[in-house]
Tab-separated table of C-alpha atoms in Angstrom:
chain	number	residue	atom	x	y	z
W	180	LEU	CA	-11.051	-13.140	-6.891
W	181	SER	CA	-9.226	-16.463	-7.655
W	182	ILE	CA	-5.861	-15.016	-6.730
W	183	ARG	CA	-7.704	-14.003	-3.395
W	184	ASP	CA	-8.880	-17.372	-2.891
W	185	VAL	CA	-5.342	-18.628	-3.087
W	186	ILE	CA	-3.980	-16.114	-0.447
W	187	ASP	CA	-6.880	-17.399	1.782
W	188	GLN	CA	-5.157	-20.780	1.790
W	189	HIS	CA	-1.794	-19.334	3.298
W	190	PRO	CA	-3.018	-17.269	6.418
W	191	ASP	CA	0.533	-17.537	7.922
W	192	LYS	CA	1.822	-15.256	4.741
W	193	LEU	CA	1.315	-11.458	4.409
W	194	PHE	CA	0.423	-10.661	0.694
W	195	ILE	CA	1.013	-7.076	-0.566
W	196	ALA	CA	-0.800	-6.201	-3.837
W	197	PHE	CA	-0.576	-3.118	-6.003
W	198	THR	CA	-3.132	-1.243	-7.910
W	199	THR	CA	-2.111	-0.619	-11.447
W	200	PRO	CA	0.056	2.617	-12.195
W	201	PRO	CA	-1.593	5.209	-14.421
W	202	LEU	CA	-0.761	5.720	-18.098
W	203	LEU	CA	0.072	8.627	-20.422
W	204	PRO	CA	-2.930	10.187	-22.197
W	205	GLY	CA	-1.422	8.693	-25.475
W	206	ALA	CA	-1.186	5.356	-24.042
W	207	THR	CA	-4.778	4.730	-23.135
W	208	THR	CA	-8.257	6.186	-23.572
W	209	VAL	CA	-10.430	8.246	-21.439
W	210	ALA	CA	-12.686	5.325	-20.761
W	211	ASN	CA	-9.871	2.856	-19.908
W	212	ALA	CA	-8.121	5.484	-17.587
W	213	ALA	CA	-11.399	5.901	-15.618
W	214	ARG	CA	-11.721	2.137	-15.555
W	215	ALA	CA	-8.147	2.024	-13.829
W	216	ARG	CA	-9.538	4.484	-11.358
W	217	ARG	CA	-12.504	2.262	-10.622
W	218	TRP	CA	-10.312	-0.748	-10.283
W	219	ALA	CA	-7.964	0.884	-8.059
W	220	GLU	CA	-10.975	1.921	-5.822
W	221	TYR	CA	-12.430	-1.669	-5.863
W	222	LEU	CA	-8.887	-3.246	-4.755
W	223	THR	CA	-8.724	-0.868	-1.805
W	224	SER	CA	-12.404	-1.245	-0.711
W	225	ALA	CA	-13.806	-3.254	2.122
W	226	GLU	CA	-15.710	-5.321	-0.382
W	227	TYR	CA	-12.481	-6.784	-1.552
W	228	LEU	CA	-10.475	-6.615	1.630
W	229	ASP	CA	-12.593	-7.282	4.417
W	230	GLY	CA	-12.368	-10.792	5.914
W	231	HIS	CA	-8.857	-11.352	4.285
W	232	PRO	CA	-6.392	-10.122	7.019
W	233	ASN	CA	-3.437	-11.365	5.287
W	234	LEU	CA	-3.980	-9.176	2.138
W	235	VAL	CA	-3.301	-5.471	1.933
W	236	VAL	CA	-3.066	-3.236	-1.162
W	237	PHE	CA	-0.766	-0.437	-1.917
W	238	ASP	CA	-2.664	2.083	-3.974
W	239	ILE	CA	-0.007	3.353	-6.445
W	240	PHE	CA	-2.610	4.468	-8.812
W	241	SER	CA	-3.998	7.212	-6.737
W	242	LEU	CA	-0.625	8.342	-5.669
W	243	LEU	CA	0.670	8.890	-9.322
W	244	ALA	CA	-2.739	9.822	-11.213
W	245	ASP	CA	-3.989	13.319	-11.864
W	246	ASP	CA	-7.683	14.271	-11.910
W	247	ASP	CA	-8.050	12.980	-15.070
W	248	ASP	CA	-6.793	9.637	-14.307
W	249	TYR	CA	-3.537	9.998	-16.274
W	250	LEU	CA	0.154	9.914	-14.925
W	251	ARG	CA	0.649	13.320	-13.352
W	252	PRO	CA	2.616	15.626	-15.551
W	253	GLU	CA	5.271	16.318	-13.013
W	254	TYR	CA	5.868	12.406	-12.878
W	255	ARG	CA	6.495	11.824	-16.527
W	256	VAL	CA	9.670	10.811	-17.985
W	257	SER	CA	8.545	12.112	-21.458
W	258	GLU	CA	5.158	12.029	-23.437
W	259	ASP	CA	5.911	8.628	-24.896
W	260	ASP	CA	7.039	6.748	-21.963
W	261	SER	CA	4.393	5.792	-19.035
W	262	HIS	CA	7.199	4.937	-16.549
W	263	PRO	CA	7.203	7.375	-13.473
W	264	ASN	CA	10.423	9.531	-13.327
W	265	GLU	CA	12.810	10.124	-10.676
W	266	ILE	CA	10.732	12.686	-8.892
W	267	ALA	CA	7.836	10.025	-8.733
W	268	ASN	CA	10.234	7.560	-7.374
W	269	GLN	CA	11.764	9.808	-4.721
W	270	THR	CA	8.228	10.777	-3.605
W	271	LEU	CA	6.505	7.335	-3.627
W	272	GLY	CA	9.489	5.396	-2.278
W	273	PRO	CA	9.274	6.453	1.318
W	274	LEU	CA	5.489	5.894	1.143
W	275	LEU	CA	5.958	2.362	0.108
W	276	VAL	CA	8.385	1.600	2.836
W	277	ASP	CA	6.124	3.038	5.300
W	278	PHE	CA	3.337	1.165	3.877
W	279	VAL	CA	5.205	-2.288	3.950
W	280	ASP	CA	6.673	-1.679	7.386
W	281	THR	CA	3.187	-0.730	8.938
W	282	SER	CA	1.551	-3.813	7.133
W	283	VAL	CA	4.095	-6.156	8.622
W	284	GLN	CA	3.986	-4.781	12.008
W	285	ASN	CA	0.087	-5.117	12.055
W	286	PHE	CA	0.150	-8.548	10.744
W	287	THR	CA	-0.661	-11.375	12.800
W	288	PRO	CA	-0.420	-14.858	11.322
W	289	GLY	CA	-3.450	-16.974	11.800
W	290	THR	CA	-6.058	-19.200	10.324
W	291	ALA	CA	-7.881	-18.409	7.172
W	292	SER	CA	-10.958	-16.119	7.547
W	293	ALA	CA	-14.373	-17.197	6.242
W	294	LYS	CA	-15.428	-15.082	3.266
W	295	PRO	CA	-17.962	-12.438	4.145
W	296	GLU	CA	-21.219	-12.361	2.543
W	297	PRO	CA	-21.631	-9.632	0.246
W	298	THR	CA	-24.589	-8.209	1.934
W	299	ALA	CA	-23.138	-8.559	5.414
W	300	THR	CA	-20.134	-6.044	5.094
W	301	PRO	CA	-20.805	-2.446	4.031
W	302	ALA	CA	-18.386	-0.991	1.272
W	303	ALA	CA	-15.860	1.335	2.334
W	304	ASN	CA	-17.547	4.143	0.696
W	305	ALA	CA	-20.737	3.460	2.427
W	306	SER	CA	-22.187	6.793	4.021
W	307	GLN	CA	-22.829	6.974	7.678
W	308	GLU	CA	-26.527	8.091	8.086
W	309	PRO	CA	-26.403	11.277	9.908
W	310	ALA	CA	-27.793	11.012	13.558
W	311	ALA	CA	-30.463	13.427	14.374
W	312	GLY	CA	-29.338	16.296	16.510
W	313	LEU	CA	-25.726	15.266	16.459
W	314	MET	CA	-24.496	16.875	13.286
W	315	ILE	CA	-21.759	19.286	13.550
W	316	ASP	CA	-21.520	20.155	9.837
W	317	ASP	CA	-22.975	18.402	6.740
W	318	PHE	CA	-21.669	21.285	4.295
W	319	GLU	CA	-25.216	21.448	2.638
W	320	VAL	CA	-25.132	25.232	2.687
W	321	SER	CA	-24.718	27.936	0.136
W	322	GLU	CA	-21.489	29.027	1.581
W	323	LEU	CA	-19.250	28.359	4.528
W	324	THR	CA	-20.292	30.154	7.715
W	325	GLU	CA	-18.247	32.695	9.341
W	326	ASP	CA	-17.431	29.924	12.006
W	327	TRP	CA	-14.841	28.615	9.432
W	328	SER	CA	-11.448	30.120	9.293
W	329	SER	CA	-8.053	29.203	8.011
W	330	TYR	CA	-4.372	29.640	9.178
W	331	ALA	CA	-1.151	29.123	7.397
W	332	ASP	CA	2.561	29.632	8.323
W	333	ASP	CA	4.803	31.540	6.020
W	334	GLY	CA	5.737	28.990	3.353
W	335	ALA	CA	2.206	27.402	3.630
W	336	GLU	CA	-1.066	27.842	1.780
W	337	ILE	CA	-4.454	26.518	2.472
W	338	THR	CA	-8.091	26.942	1.476
W	339	CYS	CA	-11.263	25.738	3.070
W	340	THR	CA	-14.011	25.671	0.555
W	341	LEU	CA	-17.377	23.901	-0.356
W	342	ALA	CA	-17.147	21.420	-3.194
W	343	ALA	CA	-19.873	19.671	-5.113
W	344	GLY	CA	-20.284	15.889	-4.758
W	345	GLY	CA	-20.040	14.729	-1.243
W	346	ASN	CA	-20.580	11.180	0.349
W	347	ASP	CA	-24.128	10.416	-0.691
W	348	SER	CA	-24.655	14.149	-0.509
W	349	ASP	CA	-24.704	17.270	-2.716
W	350	GLN	CA	-21.655	19.019	-1.026
W	351	MET	CA	-18.481	18.538	1.128
W	352	LEU	CA	-15.580	20.486	2.461
W	353	ALA	CA	-12.522	20.603	0.261
W	354	ILE	CA	-9.211	21.215	2.062
W	355	THR	CA	-6.440	22.207	-0.414
W	356	PHE	CA	-3.051	22.773	0.844
W	357	LYS	CA	0.663	23.238	-0.005
W	358	THR	CA	3.238	23.514	2.826
W	359	ALA	CA	7.095	23.552	2.885
W	360	ALA	CA	8.991	21.351	5.320
W	361	GLN	CA	8.434	22.501	8.965
W	362	ARG	CA	5.382	24.642	8.017
W	363	TYR	CA	1.902	23.982	8.950
W	364	ALA	CA	-1.674	25.211	8.002
W	365	ALA	CA	-5.174	24.468	9.309
W	366	CYS	CA	-8.866	24.811	8.758
W	367	ASN	CA	-10.736	25.726	11.945
W	368	ARG	CA	-14.377	25.505	12.821
W	369	ASN	CA	-15.710	27.526	15.837
W	370	LEU	CA	-18.169	25.383	17.874
W	371	ILE	CA	-20.536	25.728	20.738
W	372	ALA	CA	-20.256	22.621	22.888
W	373	SER	CA	-22.909	21.710	25.417
W	374	ALA	CA	-23.373	19.166	28.308
W	375	ASP	CA	-24.820	16.841	25.776
W	376	TRP	CA	-21.432	16.444	24.344
W	377	GLN	CA	-20.518	14.577	27.539
W	378	GLU	CA	-23.179	11.880	26.576
W	379	THR	CA	-21.533	11.099	23.379
W	380	PRO	CA	-18.365	8.881	22.941
W	381	GLY	CA	-16.791	11.177	20.418
W	382	PHE	CA	-17.141	12.194	16.966
W	383	ARG	CA	-16.772	10.909	13.338
W	384	PHE	CA	-16.563	12.127	9.779
W	385	ASP	CA	-16.469	10.848	6.209
W	386	TRP	CA	-13.173	11.695	4.287
W	387	ARG	CA	-11.051	10.970	1.256
W	388	SER	CA	-7.838	12.270	-0.129
W	389	GLU	CA	-6.053	13.161	-3.229
W	390	THR	CA	-2.727	12.041	-1.615
W	391	PRO	CA	-2.852	9.236	0.880
W	392	GLY	CA	-0.513	8.906	3.741
W	393	LEU	CA	-0.062	12.624	4.686
W	394	ASN	CA	-0.001	13.618	8.350
W	395	ILE	CA	-3.361	15.180	9.582
W	396	ILE	CA	-3.531	16.365	13.165
W	397	ILE	CA	-6.896	17.323	14.787
W	398	TYR	CA	-6.790	19.786	17.433
W	399	ALA	CA	-9.644	20.711	19.939
W	400	TRP	CA	-9.438	24.052	21.698
W	401	ILE	CA	-10.547	24.821	25.153
W	402	ALA	CA	-10.021	28.534	26.460
W	403	GLY	CA	-6.854	28.732	24.312
W	404	SER	CA	-5.476	25.340	25.476
W	405	PRO	CA	-4.753	22.984	22.791
W	406	PHE	CA	-5.607	19.142	22.759
W	407	GLU	CA	-4.645	16.913	19.847
W	408	VAL	CA	-6.005	13.608	18.610
W	409	GLN	CA	-3.594	10.904	19.253
W	410	PRO	CA	-2.218	9.082	17.491
W	411	PRO	CA	-2.441	11.543	14.364
W	412	LEU	CA	-4.236	10.444	11.393
W	413	ALA	CA	-2.928	9.632	7.836
W	414	SER	CA	-4.915	10.893	4.964
W	415	PRO	CA	-6.814	8.164	3.207
W	416	SER	CA	-7.161	6.994	-0.298
W	417	THR	CA	-9.474	8.391	-2.922
W	418	THR	CA	-12.232	6.025	-1.740
W	419	TRP	CA	-14.615	7.507	0.916
W	420	ALA	CA	-13.800	6.124	4.354
W	421	THR	CA	-15.275	6.869	7.880
W	422	VAL	CA	-12.989	7.565	10.787
W	423	GLU	CA	-14.251	7.714	14.455
W	424	ILE	CA	-12.547	9.603	17.135
W	425	PRO	CA	-13.380	8.716	20.800
W	426	TRP	CA	-12.948	11.329	23.199
W	427	GLU	CA	-10.183	9.232	24.939
W	428	GLN	CA	-8.000	9.866	22.086
W	429	VAL	CA	-8.173	13.646	22.586
W	430	GLN	CA	-5.133	14.544	24.793
W	431	LYS	CA	-3.200	17.599	26.004
W	432	ALA	CA	-0.956	18.733	23.061
W	433	SER	CA	2.651	17.581	23.484
W	434	TRP	CA	3.735	21.263	22.681
W	435	ALA	CA	1.247	22.717	25.119
W	436	SER	CA	2.741	24.842	28.101
W	437	GLU	CA	2.404	24.077	31.863
W	438	THR	CA	-0.111	26.821	32.216
W	439	ASP	CA	-2.420	25.175	29.701
W	440	LEU	CA	-5.364	22.891	30.793
W	441	ASP	CA	-4.331	19.228	31.532
W	442	GLU	CA	-7.717	17.672	31.375
W	443	PHE	CA	-9.941	17.412	28.123
W	444	ASP	CA	-13.520	18.125	28.798
W	445	PRO	CA	-15.747	17.740	25.597
W	446	THR	CA	-18.381	19.972	26.888
W	447	ARG	CA	-16.098	22.929	26.979
W	448	VAL	CA	-14.650	22.718	23.353
W	449	GLU	CA	-14.822	26.068	21.546
W	450	SER	CA	-13.179	24.858	18.195
W	451	ILE	CA	-11.864	22.017	16.422
W	452	SER	CA	-9.139	22.475	13.628
W	453	PHE	CA	-7.820	20.121	10.788
W	454	ASN	CA	-3.964	20.648	10.523
W	455	VAL	CA	-1.630	19.615	7.596
W	456	GLY	CA	2.065	19.862	7.185
W	457	ASP	CA	5.129	17.740	8.026
W	458	TRP	CA	8.468	18.584	9.858
W	459	ASP	CA	10.533	16.389	7.415
W	460	LYS	CA	9.137	17.194	4.008
W	461	ALA	CA	6.851	19.366	1.895
W	462	THR	CA	3.293	18.429	1.495
W	463	GLU	CA	0.670	19.055	-1.099
W	464	GLY	CA	-2.815	17.807	-1.873
W	465	THR	CA	-6.684	18.057	-1.097
W	466	ILE	CA	-8.666	16.350	1.497
W	467	TRP	CA	-12.462	16.182	1.399
W	468	LEU	CA	-14.621	16.032	4.442
W	469	ASP	CA	-18.277	15.063	4.710
W	470	ASN	CA	-21.047	14.244	7.380
W	471	TRP	CA	-19.176	15.556	10.580
W	472	GLN	CA	-21.014	14.560	13.512
W	473	LEU	CA	-21.142	13.347	17.191
W	474	LEU	CA	-21.168	9.680	17.768
W	475	PRO	CA	-24.568	8.525	19.115
W	476	PRO	CA	-24.704	8.123	22.740
W	477	GLU	CA	-23.888	4.570	23.984
């Protein structure tokens, strides 16, 4: 916090901080490894960052750590050296470059911001209270309904399953995938839209990710015509976050044909799919979704 106080005194400078990298099992303890994850979650939270526009944090811990909060086995040089290996460097290097570039492009030098009161700003993992009658799926069921399905290109794998421990709830949707370059996969939810959808400004959901920064494209389908959320989303960190998609961001897909519909009409939506994959590289990870609902009418 004292470091952040100094950063606030230099609003014309952009500061890029890092979370701590994870260690090998033999270099730490179970308790301390868990503390390292909680520290990373705090440094990337709204509690720490909100109101400080010249401070951003690159979450190297979440990118390097396994589910047990240790350095991933595939990223280890040996069992007595906690430095990331060449594979880790080649994987994270482009992500760091993109993060720095995006942070610089989005930064506007200005005056120091007043510190927000702790009670005035909700934390990043604060759950969105589901609006009555607007829930699309809260995943609080014994098993996924037949409305859910999955698709994968050759060279891609994906599963869409229920998992315990949602965002202030008992269950969530887990999308686990592995795709080769130029291969894609999707989890799809059939829907029955109605005229009421026209009265809502869009939809939202809570999500977190095992691997931040992956391309996620959301498609809405009407009579076989694809509409995509623009711009595409990037998977978040391991901390719960809420994303809101206004209908204005849903546009005719760039690859749609001339015979496909041109105008998006939310009252005619028949399905929405969460698509993973990247043209330039292989992708792998898990994304968790919860509290998927329409936005309340304005």
